[in-house]
mmCIF file with all atom_site columns, C-alpha atoms and ligand atoms in Angstrom:
data_model
loop_
_atom_site.group_PDB
_atom_site.id
_atom_site.type_symbol
_atom_site.label_atom_id
_atom_site.label_alt_id
_atom_site.label_comp_id
_atom_site.label_asym_id
_atom_site.label_entity_id
_atom_site.label_seq_id
_atom_site.pdbx_PDB_ins_code
_atom_site.Cartn_x
_atom_site.Cartn_y
_atom_site.Cartn_z
_atom_site.occupancy
_atom_site.B_iso_or_equiv
_atom_site.pdbx_formal_charge
_atom_site.auth_seq_id
_atom_site.auth_comp_id
_atom_site.auth_asym_id
_atom_site.auth_atom_id
_atom_site.pdbx_PDB_model_num
ATOM   1   C  CA  . MET A 1 1   ? -32.152 37.153 -50.718 1.00 0.00 ? 1   MET A CA  1
ATOM   2   C  CA  . ALA A 1 2   ? -34.264 34.004 -51.258 1.00 0.00 ? 2   ALA A CA  1
ATOM   3   C  CA  . VAL A 1 3   ? -32.783 30.416 -51.744 1.00 0.00 ? 3   VAL A CA  1
ATOM   4   C  CA  . LYS A 1 4   ? -34.400 27.382 -52.925 1.00 0.00 ? 4   LYS A CA  1
ATOM   5   C  CA  . ILE A 1 5   ? -34.446 24.474 -50.618 1.00 0.00 ? 5   ILE A CA  1
ATOM   6   C  CA  . LEU A 1 6   ? -35.798 21.213 -51.188 1.00 0.00 ? 6   LEU A CA  1
ATOM   7   C  CA  . VAL A 1 7   ? -37.739 18.892 -48.546 1.00 0.00 ? 7   VAL A CA  1
ATOM   8   C  CA  . ALA A 1 8   ? -37.360 15.482 -49.656 1.00 0.00 ? 8   ALA A CA  1
ATOM   9   C  CA  . GLY A 1 9   ? -37.908 11.910 -48.391 1.00 0.00 ? 9   GLY A CA  1
ATOM   10  C  CA  . GLY A 1 10  ? -39.991 8.771  -48.846 1.00 0.00 ? 10  GLY A CA  1
ATOM   11  C  CA  . PRO A 1 11  ? -43.748 9.130  -48.666 1.00 0.00 ? 11  PRO A CA  1
ATOM   12  C  CA  . GLY A 1 12  ? -45.215 9.633  -45.424 1.00 0.00 ? 12  GLY A CA  1
ATOM   13  C  CA  . ALA A 1 13  ? -41.848 10.757 -43.912 1.00 0.00 ? 13  ALA A CA  1
ATOM   14  C  CA  . GLY A 1 14  ? -43.250 14.208 -42.922 1.00 0.00 ? 14  GLY A CA  1
ATOM   15  C  CA  . LYS A 1 15  ? -42.388 16.546 -45.920 1.00 0.00 ? 15  LYS A CA  1
ATOM   16  C  CA  . THR A 1 16  ? -45.914 18.172 -45.862 1.00 0.00 ? 16  THR A CA  1
ATOM   17  C  CA  . THR A 1 17  ? -45.876 18.497 -42.018 1.00 0.00 ? 17  THR A CA  1
ATOM   18  C  CA  . LEU A 1 18  ? -42.435 20.156 -42.151 1.00 0.00 ? 18  LEU A CA  1
ATOM   19  C  CA  . VAL A 1 19  ? -43.383 22.619 -44.649 1.00 0.00 ? 19  VAL A CA  1
ATOM   20  C  CA  . GLY A 1 20  ? -46.528 23.339 -42.973 1.00 0.00 ? 20  GLY A CA  1
ATOM   21  C  CA  . ALA A 1 21  ? -45.052 23.488 -39.461 1.00 0.00 ? 21  ALA A CA  1
ATOM   22  C  CA  . VAL A 1 22  ? -42.456 26.323 -40.682 1.00 0.00 ? 22  VAL A CA  1
ATOM   23  C  CA  . SER A 1 23  ? -44.028 28.131 -43.355 1.00 0.00 ? 23  SER A CA  1
ATOM   24  C  CA  . GLU A 1 24  ? -44.812 31.745 -42.817 1.00 0.00 ? 24  GLU A CA  1
ATOM   25  C  CA  . ILE A 1 25  ? -47.596 31.733 -45.583 1.00 0.00 ? 25  ILE A CA  1
ATOM   26  C  CA  . ARG A 1 26  ? -50.135 29.060 -45.992 1.00 0.00 ? 26  ARG A CA  1
ATOM   27  C  CA  . PRO A 1 27  ? -48.384 26.382 -47.858 1.00 0.00 ? 27  PRO A CA  1
ATOM   28  C  CA  . LEU A 1 28  ? -49.543 25.374 -51.238 1.00 0.00 ? 28  LEU A CA  1
ATOM   29  C  CA  . ARG A 1 29  ? -50.442 22.030 -51.988 1.00 0.00 ? 29  ARG A CA  1
ATOM   30  C  CA  . THR A 1 30  ? -50.734 20.421 -55.407 1.00 0.00 ? 30  THR A CA  1
ATOM   31  C  CA  . GLY A 1 31  ? -52.620 17.026 -55.603 1.00 0.00 ? 31  GLY A CA  1
ATOM   32  C  CA  . LYS A 1 32  ? -55.719 15.357 -54.391 1.00 0.00 ? 32  LYS A CA  1
ATOM   33  C  CA  . ARG A 1 33  ? -57.038 14.196 -50.955 1.00 0.00 ? 33  ARG A CA  1
ATOM   34  C  CA  . LEU A 1 34  ? -56.978 10.600 -50.924 1.00 0.00 ? 34  LEU A CA  1
ATOM   35  C  CA  . ALA A 1 35  ? -60.720 10.111 -51.279 1.00 0.00 ? 35  ALA A CA  1
ATOM   36  C  CA  . GLU A 1 36  ? -60.533 11.915 -54.586 1.00 0.00 ? 36  GLU A CA  1
ATOM   37  C  CA  . ALA A 1 37  ? -57.539 10.251 -55.591 1.00 0.00 ? 37  ALA A CA  1
ATOM   38  C  CA  . GLY A 1 38  ? -59.202 6.740  -56.003 1.00 0.00 ? 38  GLY A CA  1
ATOM   39  C  CA  . PRO A 1 39  ? -58.361 3.373  -55.416 1.00 0.00 ? 39  PRO A CA  1
ATOM   40  C  CA  . GLY A 1 40  ? -54.616 2.350  -55.528 1.00 0.00 ? 40  GLY A CA  1
ATOM   41  C  CA  . ALA A 1 41  ? -53.486 5.799  -54.540 1.00 0.00 ? 41  ALA A CA  1
ATOM   42  C  CA  . VAL A 1 42  ? -52.506 4.996  -50.795 1.00 0.00 ? 42  VAL A CA  1
ATOM   43  C  CA  . ASP A 1 43  ? -50.318 2.081  -51.608 1.00 0.00 ? 43  ASP A CA  1
ATOM   44  C  CA  . ASP A 1 44  ? -47.174 3.687  -50.427 1.00 0.00 ? 44  ASP A CA  1
ATOM   45  C  CA  . ALA A 1 45  ? -48.502 4.545  -46.807 1.00 0.00 ? 45  ALA A CA  1
ATOM   46  C  CA  . ARG A 1 46  ? -50.295 1.516  -46.513 1.00 0.00 ? 46  ARG A CA  1
ATOM   47  C  CA  . GLY A 1 47  ? -49.817 -0.365 -43.298 1.00 0.00 ? 47  GLY A CA  1
ATOM   48  C  CA  . THR A 1 48  ? -48.283 2.548  -41.838 1.00 0.00 ? 48  THR A CA  1
ATOM   49  C  CA  . GLY A 1 49  ? -51.497 3.957  -40.555 1.00 0.00 ? 49  GLY A CA  1
ATOM   50  C  CA  . ARG A 1 50  ? -50.522 7.342  -41.402 1.00 0.00 ? 50  ARG A CA  1
ATOM   51  C  CA  . GLY A 1 51  ? -51.086 9.870  -44.513 1.00 0.00 ? 51  GLY A CA  1
ATOM   52  C  CA  . THR A 1 52  ? -54.563 11.360 -44.938 1.00 0.00 ? 52  THR A CA  1
ATOM   53  C  CA  . THR A 1 53  ? -53.397 13.168 -48.489 1.00 0.00 ? 53  THR A CA  1
ATOM   54  C  CA  . ALA A 1 54  ? -52.022 11.305 -51.419 1.00 0.00 ? 54  ALA A CA  1
ATOM   55  C  CA  . PRO A 1 55  ? -48.106 11.311 -51.561 1.00 0.00 ? 55  PRO A CA  1
ATOM   56  C  CA  . ALA A 1 56  ? -47.990 12.328 -55.145 1.00 0.00 ? 56  ALA A CA  1
ATOM   57  C  CA  . VAL A 1 57  ? -48.060 16.111 -54.234 1.00 0.00 ? 57  VAL A CA  1
ATOM   58  C  CA  . MET A 1 58  ? -45.752 19.071 -53.909 1.00 0.00 ? 58  MET A CA  1
ATOM   59  C  CA  . ASP A 1 59  ? -45.514 21.471 -51.081 1.00 0.00 ? 59  ASP A CA  1
ATOM   60  C  CA  . PHE A 1 60  ? -44.518 25.144 -51.185 1.00 0.00 ? 60  PHE A CA  1
ATOM   61  C  CA  . GLY A 1 61  ? -43.777 27.250 -48.023 1.00 0.00 ? 61  GLY A CA  1
ATOM   62  C  CA  . ARG A 1 62  ? -41.625 30.161 -47.175 1.00 0.00 ? 62  ARG A CA  1
ATOM   63  C  CA  . ILE A 1 63  ? -39.682 31.004 -43.994 1.00 0.00 ? 63  ILE A CA  1
ATOM   64  C  CA  . THR A 1 64  ? -37.352 33.895 -43.188 1.00 0.00 ? 64  THR A CA  1
ATOM   65  C  CA  . ILE A 1 65  ? -34.464 32.588 -41.479 1.00 0.00 ? 65  ILE A CA  1
ATOM   66  C  CA  . ARG A 1 66  ? -32.946 35.925 -40.431 1.00 0.00 ? 66  ARG A CA  1
ATOM   67  C  CA  . ALA A 1 67  ? -32.941 39.312 -41.665 1.00 0.00 ? 67  ALA A CA  1
ATOM   68  C  CA  . GLY A 1 68  ? -32.080 39.161 -45.374 1.00 0.00 ? 68  GLY A CA  1
ATOM   69  C  CA  . LEU A 1 69  ? -32.427 35.275 -45.891 1.00 0.00 ? 69  LEU A CA  1
ATOM   70  C  CA  . CYS A 1 70  ? -35.612 33.678 -46.713 1.00 0.00 ? 70  CYS A CA  1
ATOM   71  C  CA  . LEU A 1 71  ? -36.083 30.265 -47.928 1.00 0.00 ? 71  LEU A CA  1
ATOM   72  C  CA  . HIS A 1 72  ? -38.462 28.920 -50.658 1.00 0.00 ? 72  HIS A CA  1
ATOM   73  C  CA  . LEU A 1 73  ? -39.238 25.346 -49.364 1.00 0.00 ? 73  LEU A CA  1
ATOM   74  C  CA  . PHE A 1 74  ? -40.230 22.728 -52.083 1.00 0.00 ? 74  PHE A CA  1
ATOM   75  C  CA  . GLY A 1 75  ? -41.740 19.705 -50.638 1.00 0.00 ? 75  GLY A CA  1
ATOM   76  C  CA  . THR A 1 76  ? -40.701 17.009 -53.317 1.00 0.00 ? 76  THR A CA  1
ATOM   77  C  CA  . PRO A 1 77  ? -42.965 14.470 -54.774 1.00 0.00 ? 77  PRO A CA  1
ATOM   78  C  CA  . GLY A 1 78  ? -42.563 11.168 -52.814 1.00 0.00 ? 78  GLY A CA  1
ATOM   79  C  CA  . ARG A 1 79  ? -43.621 8.702  -55.440 1.00 0.00 ? 79  ARG A CA  1
ATOM   80  C  CA  . ASP A 1 80  ? -41.203 7.113  -57.757 1.00 0.00 ? 80  ASP A CA  1
ATOM   81  C  CA  . ARG A 1 81  ? -43.761 7.936  -60.718 1.00 0.00 ? 81  ARG A CA  1
ATOM   82  C  CA  . SER A 1 82  ? -43.182 11.665 -60.011 1.00 0.00 ? 82  SER A CA  1
ATOM   83  C  CA  . TRP A 1 83  ? -39.278 11.275 -60.318 1.00 0.00 ? 83  TRP A CA  1
ATOM   84  C  CA  . PHE A 1 84  ? -39.444 13.142 -63.619 1.00 0.00 ? 84  PHE A CA  1
ATOM   85  C  CA  . LEU A 1 85  ? -40.557 16.015 -61.731 1.00 0.00 ? 85  LEU A CA  1
ATOM   86  C  CA  . TRP A 1 86  ? -37.118 16.155 -59.940 1.00 0.00 ? 86  TRP A CA  1
ATOM   87  C  CA  . ASP A 1 87  ? -35.011 17.409 -62.768 1.00 0.00 ? 87  ASP A CA  1
ATOM   88  C  CA  . GLY A 1 88  ? -36.658 20.833 -62.683 1.00 0.00 ? 88  GLY A CA  1
ATOM   89  C  CA  . LEU A 1 89  ? -37.160 21.137 -59.224 1.00 0.00 ? 89  LEU A CA  1
ATOM   90  C  CA  . SER A 1 90  ? -33.703 20.348 -58.197 1.00 0.00 ? 90  SER A CA  1
ATOM   91  C  CA  . ARG A 1 91  ? -32.373 22.956 -60.665 1.00 0.00 ? 91  ARG A CA  1
ATOM   92  C  CA  . GLY A 1 92  ? -30.917 25.840 -58.603 1.00 0.00 ? 92  GLY A CA  1
ATOM   93  C  CA  . ALA A 1 93  ? -31.558 24.253 -55.289 1.00 0.00 ? 93  ALA A CA  1
ATOM   94  C  CA  . PHE A 1 94  ? -29.109 25.801 -52.558 1.00 0.00 ? 94  PHE A CA  1
ATOM   95  C  CA  . GLY A 1 95  ? -29.618 22.449 -50.466 1.00 0.00 ? 95  GLY A CA  1
ATOM   96  C  CA  . ALA A 1 96  ? -32.030 19.902 -49.211 1.00 0.00 ? 96  ALA A CA  1
ATOM   97  C  CA  . VAL A 1 97  ? -33.604 18.365 -46.221 1.00 0.00 ? 97  VAL A CA  1
ATOM   98  C  CA  . VAL A 1 98  ? -34.011 14.670 -46.484 1.00 0.00 ? 98  VAL A CA  1
ATOM   99  C  CA  . LEU A 1 99  ? -36.630 13.513 -43.892 1.00 0.00 ? 99  LEU A CA  1
ATOM   100 C  CA  . ALA A 1 100 ? -35.986 10.019 -42.771 1.00 0.00 ? 100 ALA A CA  1
ATOM   101 C  CA  . ASP A 1 101 ? -38.314 7.520  -41.248 1.00 0.00 ? 101 ASP A CA  1
ATOM   102 C  CA  . THR A 1 102 ? -35.931 5.166  -39.473 1.00 0.00 ? 102 THR A CA  1
ATOM   103 C  CA  . ARG A 1 103 ? -38.635 2.152  -39.869 1.00 0.00 ? 103 ARG A CA  1
ATOM   104 C  CA  . ARG A 1 104 ? -38.431 2.527  -43.686 1.00 0.00 ? 104 ARG A CA  1
ATOM   105 C  CA  . LEU A 1 105 ? -34.717 3.983  -44.292 1.00 0.00 ? 105 LEU A CA  1
ATOM   106 C  CA  . GLN A 1 106 ? -34.428 2.262  -47.676 1.00 0.00 ? 106 GLN A CA  1
ATOM   107 C  CA  . ASP A 1 107 ? -36.924 4.759  -48.716 1.00 0.00 ? 107 ASP A CA  1
ATOM   108 C  CA  . CYS A 1 108 ? -34.377 7.556  -48.488 1.00 0.00 ? 108 CYS A CA  1
ATOM   109 C  CA  . PHE A 1 109 ? -31.788 5.590  -51.016 1.00 0.00 ? 109 PHE A CA  1
ATOM   110 C  CA  . PRO A 1 110 ? -33.082 7.109  -54.191 1.00 0.00 ? 110 PRO A CA  1
ATOM   111 C  CA  . VAL A 1 111 ? -33.347 10.486 -52.804 1.00 0.00 ? 111 VAL A CA  1
ATOM   112 C  CA  . VAL A 1 112 ? -29.820 10.372 -51.286 1.00 0.00 ? 112 VAL A CA  1
ATOM   113 C  CA  . ASP A 1 113 ? -28.463 8.750  -54.841 1.00 0.00 ? 113 ASP A CA  1
ATOM   114 C  CA  . HIS A 1 114 ? -30.206 11.856 -56.728 1.00 0.00 ? 114 HIS A CA  1
ATOM   115 C  CA  . LEU A 1 115 ? -28.787 14.713 -54.570 1.00 0.00 ? 115 LEU A CA  1
ATOM   116 C  CA  . GLU A 1 116 ? -25.416 13.216 -54.443 1.00 0.00 ? 116 GLU A CA  1
ATOM   117 C  CA  . TYR A 1 117 ? -25.643 12.643 -58.352 1.00 0.00 ? 117 TYR A CA  1
ATOM   118 C  CA  . ARG A 1 118 ? -26.706 16.283 -58.714 1.00 0.00 ? 118 ARG A CA  1
ATOM   119 C  CA  . GLY A 1 119 ? -24.228 17.626 -55.919 1.00 0.00 ? 119 GLY A CA  1
ATOM   120 C  CA  . ILE A 1 120 ? -26.925 19.475 -54.113 1.00 0.00 ? 120 ILE A CA  1
ATOM   121 C  CA  . PRO A 1 121 ? -25.868 19.662 -50.250 1.00 0.00 ? 121 PRO A CA  1
ATOM   122 C  CA  . PHE A 1 122 ? -27.891 17.938 -48.152 1.00 0.00 ? 122 PHE A CA  1
ATOM   123 C  CA  . LEU A 1 123 ? -28.331 16.822 -44.605 1.00 0.00 ? 123 LEU A CA  1
ATOM   124 C  CA  . VAL A 1 124 ? -30.793 13.888 -42.902 1.00 0.00 ? 124 VAL A CA  1
ATOM   125 C  CA  . ALA A 1 125 ? -33.274 14.761 -40.626 1.00 0.00 ? 125 ALA A CA  1
ATOM   126 C  CA  . VAL A 1 126 ? -34.349 11.770 -38.454 1.00 0.00 ? 126 VAL A CA  1
ATOM   127 C  CA  . ASN A 1 127 ? -38.115 11.945 -37.442 1.00 0.00 ? 127 ASN A CA  1
ATOM   128 C  CA  . ARG A 1 128 ? -39.153 10.062 -34.264 1.00 0.00 ? 128 ARG A CA  1
ATOM   129 C  CA  . PHE A 1 129 ? -42.468 8.120  -35.373 1.00 0.00 ? 129 PHE A CA  1
ATOM   130 C  CA  . PRO A 1 130 ? -44.313 6.066  -32.734 1.00 0.00 ? 130 PRO A CA  1
ATOM   131 C  CA  . GLY A 1 131 ? -42.820 2.552  -32.604 1.00 0.00 ? 131 GLY A CA  1
ATOM   132 C  CA  . ALA A 1 132 ? -39.423 3.646  -34.330 1.00 0.00 ? 132 ALA A CA  1
ATOM   133 C  CA  . ARG A 1 133 ? -36.466 2.707  -31.972 1.00 0.00 ? 133 ARG A CA  1
ATOM   134 C  CA  . PRO A 1 134 ? -34.027 5.650  -31.190 1.00 0.00 ? 134 PRO A CA  1
ATOM   135 C  CA  . HIS A 1 135 ? -30.738 5.394  -33.754 1.00 0.00 ? 135 HIS A CA  1
ATOM   136 C  CA  . ALA A 1 136 ? -27.715 7.076  -33.042 1.00 0.00 ? 136 ALA A CA  1
ATOM   137 C  CA  . ALA A 1 137 ? -26.877 9.681  -36.021 1.00 0.00 ? 137 ALA A CA  1
ATOM   138 C  CA  . HIS A 1 138 ? -23.788 7.312  -36.983 1.00 0.00 ? 138 HIS A CA  1
ATOM   139 C  CA  . GLU A 1 139 ? -26.043 4.438  -37.352 1.00 0.00 ? 139 GLU A CA  1
ATOM   140 C  CA  . VAL A 1 140 ? -28.196 6.342  -39.987 1.00 0.00 ? 140 VAL A CA  1
ATOM   141 C  CA  . ALA A 1 141 ? -24.942 7.740  -41.466 1.00 0.00 ? 141 ALA A CA  1
ATOM   142 C  CA  . ALA A 1 142 ? -23.794 4.029  -42.205 1.00 0.00 ? 142 ALA A CA  1
ATOM   143 C  CA  . ALA A 1 143 ? -26.951 2.511  -43.196 1.00 0.00 ? 143 ALA A CA  1
ATOM   144 C  CA  . LEU A 1 144 ? -27.616 5.112  -45.940 1.00 0.00 ? 144 LEU A CA  1
ATOM   145 C  CA  . ASP A 1 145 ? -23.773 5.133  -46.670 1.00 0.00 ? 145 ASP A CA  1
ATOM   146 C  CA  . LEU A 1 146 ? -23.505 8.959  -46.368 1.00 0.00 ? 146 LEU A CA  1
ATOM   147 C  CA  . ASP A 1 147 ? -20.439 10.918 -47.271 1.00 0.00 ? 147 ASP A CA  1
ATOM   148 C  CA  . ARG A 1 148 ? -18.395 12.011 -44.323 1.00 0.00 ? 148 ARG A CA  1
ATOM   149 C  CA  . GLY A 1 149 ? -19.489 15.462 -43.240 1.00 0.00 ? 149 GLY A CA  1
ATOM   150 C  CA  . THR A 1 150 ? -23.053 15.079 -44.132 1.00 0.00 ? 150 THR A CA  1
ATOM   151 C  CA  . PRO A 1 151 ? -24.976 16.021 -41.026 1.00 0.00 ? 151 PRO A CA  1
ATOM   152 C  CA  . VAL A 1 152 ? -27.707 13.792 -39.488 1.00 0.00 ? 152 VAL A CA  1
ATOM   153 C  CA  . VAL A 1 153 ? -30.043 15.422 -37.233 1.00 0.00 ? 153 VAL A CA  1
ATOM   154 C  CA  . PRO A 1 154 ? -33.008 14.654 -35.237 1.00 0.00 ? 154 PRO A CA  1
ATOM   155 C  CA  . CYS A 1 155 ? -36.276 16.352 -35.894 1.00 0.00 ? 155 CYS A CA  1
ATOM   156 C  CA  . ASP A 1 156 ? -39.998 16.760 -35.267 1.00 0.00 ? 156 ASP A CA  1
ATOM   157 C  CA  . ALA A 1 157 ? -41.721 17.849 -38.269 1.00 0.00 ? 157 ALA A CA  1
ATOM   158 C  CA  . ARG A 1 158 ? -44.853 18.638 -36.400 1.00 0.00 ? 158 ARG A CA  1
ATOM   159 C  CA  . ASP A 1 159 ? -43.049 21.215 -34.436 1.00 0.00 ? 159 ASP A CA  1
ATOM   160 C  CA  . GLY A 1 160 ? -41.858 24.621 -36.104 1.00 0.00 ? 160 GLY A CA  1
ATOM   161 C  CA  . ASP A 1 161 ? -38.967 25.432 -33.892 1.00 0.00 ? 161 ASP A CA  1
ATOM   162 C  CA  . SER A 1 162 ? -37.502 21.964 -34.531 1.00 0.00 ? 162 SER A CA  1
ATOM   163 C  CA  . GLY A 1 163 ? -38.107 22.450 -38.166 1.00 0.00 ? 163 GLY A CA  1
ATOM   164 C  CA  . LYS A 1 164 ? -36.602 25.662 -38.339 1.00 0.00 ? 164 LYS A CA  1
ATOM   165 C  CA  . GLU A 1 165 ? -33.494 24.404 -36.406 1.00 0.00 ? 165 GLU A CA  1
ATOM   166 C  CA  . VAL A 1 166 ? -32.967 21.632 -39.034 1.00 0.00 ? 166 VAL A CA  1
ATOM   167 C  CA  . LEU A 1 167 ? -33.339 24.299 -41.856 1.00 0.00 ? 167 LEU A CA  1
ATOM   168 C  CA  . VAL A 1 168 ? -30.938 26.559 -40.127 1.00 0.00 ? 168 VAL A CA  1
ATOM   169 C  CA  . ARG A 1 169 ? -28.425 23.626 -39.892 1.00 0.00 ? 169 ARG A CA  1
ATOM   170 C  CA  . LEU A 1 170 ? -28.913 22.694 -43.469 1.00 0.00 ? 170 LEU A CA  1
ATOM   171 C  CA  . VAL A 1 171 ? -28.258 26.353 -44.477 1.00 0.00 ? 171 VAL A CA  1
ATOM   172 C  CA  . GLU A 1 172 ? -25.059 26.400 -42.658 1.00 0.00 ? 172 GLU A CA  1
ATOM   173 C  CA  . HIS A 1 173 ? -23.980 22.977 -43.982 1.00 0.00 ? 173 HIS A CA  1
ATOM   174 C  CA  . ALA A 1 174 ? -24.658 24.098 -47.629 1.00 0.00 ? 174 ALA A CA  1
ATOM   175 C  CA  . GLY A 1 175 ? -23.174 27.419 -47.086 1.00 0.00 ? 175 GLY A CA  1
ATOM   176 C  CA  . ARG A 1 176 ? -19.811 25.583 -46.101 1.00 0.00 ? 176 ARG A CA  1
ATOM   177 C  CA  . VAL A 1 177 ? -20.202 23.108 -49.003 1.00 0.00 ? 177 VAL A CA  1
ATOM   178 C  CA  . HIS A 1 178 ? -20.831 25.605 -51.823 1.00 0.00 ? 178 HIS A CA  1
ATOM   179 C  CA  . THR A 1 179 ? -17.975 28.065 -50.347 1.00 0.00 ? 179 THR A CA  1
ATOM   180 C  CA  . ALA A 1 180 ? -15.621 24.869 -50.413 1.00 0.00 ? 180 ALA A CA  1
ATOM   181 C  CA  . ARG A 1 181 ? -16.298 24.706 -54.129 1.00 0.00 ? 181 ARG A CA  1
ATOM   182 C  CA  . LEU A 1 182 ? -15.571 28.051 -55.184 1.00 0.00 ? 182 LEU A CA  1
ATOM   183 C  CA  . PRO A 1 183 ? -12.321 28.278 -57.667 1.00 0.00 ? 183 PRO A CA  1
ATOM   184 C  CA  . GLY A 1 184 ? -9.389  29.060 -55.231 1.00 0.00 ? 184 GLY A CA  1
ATOM   185 C  CA  . SER A 1 185 ? -10.730 27.415 -52.190 1.00 0.00 ? 185 SER A CA  1
ATOM   186 C  CA  . ALA A 1 186 ? -8.267  25.384 -49.994 1.00 0.00 ? 186 ALA A CA  1
ATOM   187 C  CA  . SER A 1 187 ? -10.224 21.913 -50.556 1.00 0.00 ? 187 SER A CA  1
HETATM 188 N  N1  . GDP B 2 .   ? -44.521 11.055 -34.814 1.00 0.00 ? 201 GDP B N1  1
HETATM 189 C  C1  . GDP B 2 .   ? -44.237 12.110 -35.620 1.00 0.00 ? 201 GDP B C1  1
HETATM 190 N  N2  . GDP B 2 .   ? -45.229 12.078 -36.683 1.00 0.00 ? 201 GDP B N2  1
HETATM 191 C  C2  . GDP B 2 .   ? -44.966 12.740 -37.826 1.00 0.00 ? 201 GDP B C2  1
HETATM 192 C  C3  . GDP B 2 .   ? -43.781 13.578 -37.879 1.00 0.00 ? 201 GDP B C3  1
HETATM 193 N  N3  . GDP B 2 .   ? -43.923 14.138 -39.365 1.00 0.00 ? 201 GDP B N3  1
HETATM 194 C  C4  . GDP B 2 .   ? -45.097 13.741 -39.746 1.00 0.00 ? 201 GDP B C4  1
HETATM 195 N  N4  . GDP B 2 .   ? -45.503 12.707 -38.969 1.00 0.00 ? 201 GDP B N4  1
HETATM 196 C  C5  . GDP B 2 .   ? -47.114 12.279 -39.361 1.00 0.00 ? 201 GDP B C5  1
HETATM 197 O  O1  . GDP B 2 .   ? -46.805 11.629 -40.591 1.00 0.00 ? 201 GDP B O1  1
HETATM 198 C  C6  . GDP B 2 .   ? -47.752 11.561 -41.332 1.00 0.00 ? 201 GDP B C6  1
HETATM 199 C  C7  . GDP B 2 .   ? -47.363 11.698 -42.640 1.00 0.00 ? 201 GDP B C7  1
HETATM 200 O  O2  . GDP B 2 .   ? -46.631 13.010 -42.891 1.00 0.00 ? 201 GDP B O2  1
HETATM 201 P  P1  . GDP B 2 .   ? -46.578 13.843 -43.985 1.00 0.00 ? 201 GDP B P1  1
HETATM 202 O  O3  . GDP B 2 .   ? -46.078 15.213 -43.737 1.00 0.00 ? 201 GDP B O3  1
HETATM 203 O  O4  . GDP B 2 .   ? -48.136 13.828 -44.906 1.00 0.00 ? 201 GDP B O4  1
HETATM 204 O  O5  . GDP B 2 .   ? -45.583 13.205 -44.988 1.00 0.00 ? 201 GDP B O5  1
HETATM 205 P  P2  . GDP B 2 .   ? -45.231 13.253 -46.709 1.00 0.00 ? 201 GDP B P2  1
HETATM 206 O  O6  . GDP B 2 .   ? -45.760 12.049 -47.447 1.00 0.00 ? 201 GDP B O6  1
HETATM 207 O  O7  . GDP B 2 .   ? -43.610 13.146 -46.525 1.00 0.00 ? 201 GDP B O7  1
HETATM 208 O  O8  . GDP B 2 .   ? -45.649 14.807 -47.058 1.00 0.00 ? 201 GDP B O8  1
HETATM 209 C  C8  . GDP B 2 .   ? -48.818 12.519 -40.727 1.00 0.00 ? 201 GDP B C8  1
HETATM 210 O  O9  . GDP B 2 .   ? -50.126 11.824 -40.296 1.00 0.00 ? 201 GDP B O9  1
HETATM 211 C  C9  . GDP B 2 .   ? -47.840 13.561 -39.693 1.00 0.00 ? 201 GDP B C9  1
HETATM 212 O  O10 . GDP B 2 .   ? -48.791 13.945 -38.778 1.00 0.00 ? 201 GDP B O10 1
HETATM 213 C  C10 . GDP B 2 .   ? -42.958 13.409 -36.811 1.00 0.00 ? 201 GDP B C10 1
HETATM 214 O  O11 . GDP B 2 .   ? -41.948 14.295 -37.045 1.00 0.00 ? 201 GDP B O11 1
HETATM 215 N  N5  . GDP B 2 .   ? -43.181 12.780 -35.714 1.00 0.00 ? 201 GDP B N5  1
HETATM 216 MG MG1 . MG  B 3 .   ? -46.589 15.195 -48.389 1.00 0.00 ? 202 MG  B MG1 1
#
């Protein structure tokens, strides 16, 4: 079985990195390198010293979590002007990882809103970027005003094992949420 998973978060939060680190296939990327994208294409990542690829790209990758369960990973475009793509992208999604850079948590607000509105189960994976002070999970949950039960987990998007662990947690969480919604379930 293959399920669709969104990898979301603000520009420069590590979406492309995560998909690249865990994918068994060479990840597909749409979009342009910065140099080709022209002036003004870098604004979102400006001053962060990060990002060599224009953020207006989508990533696609695939990972087998266990025998019989394969995840199709869709890195969402991080820029506001790409939000129209979200409608199609989020259709049929089993769950989503929201990558959070704690130096710019506000970048996650629109993503979290969208996922809540769409009823897509998600967890927040907190990336530790250099210079970011450590935040407790409950602090992040409070800052993002997450519903109770939404997991907040640490993550290093560059590390395949860390990324896979995050995805396993997401699949478990999303599985519980979907099960609880089935007709006749207790909650
Ligand atoms: N320290 C640290 N750097 C990261 C992590 N994830 C991504 N980066 C770096 O942050 C930059 C932006 O990541 P990218 O995956 O392009 O972000 P995207 O815009 O969300 O796709 C890259 O230079 C990555 O190497 C992480 O977990 N820890
Ligand atoms: Mg990217």
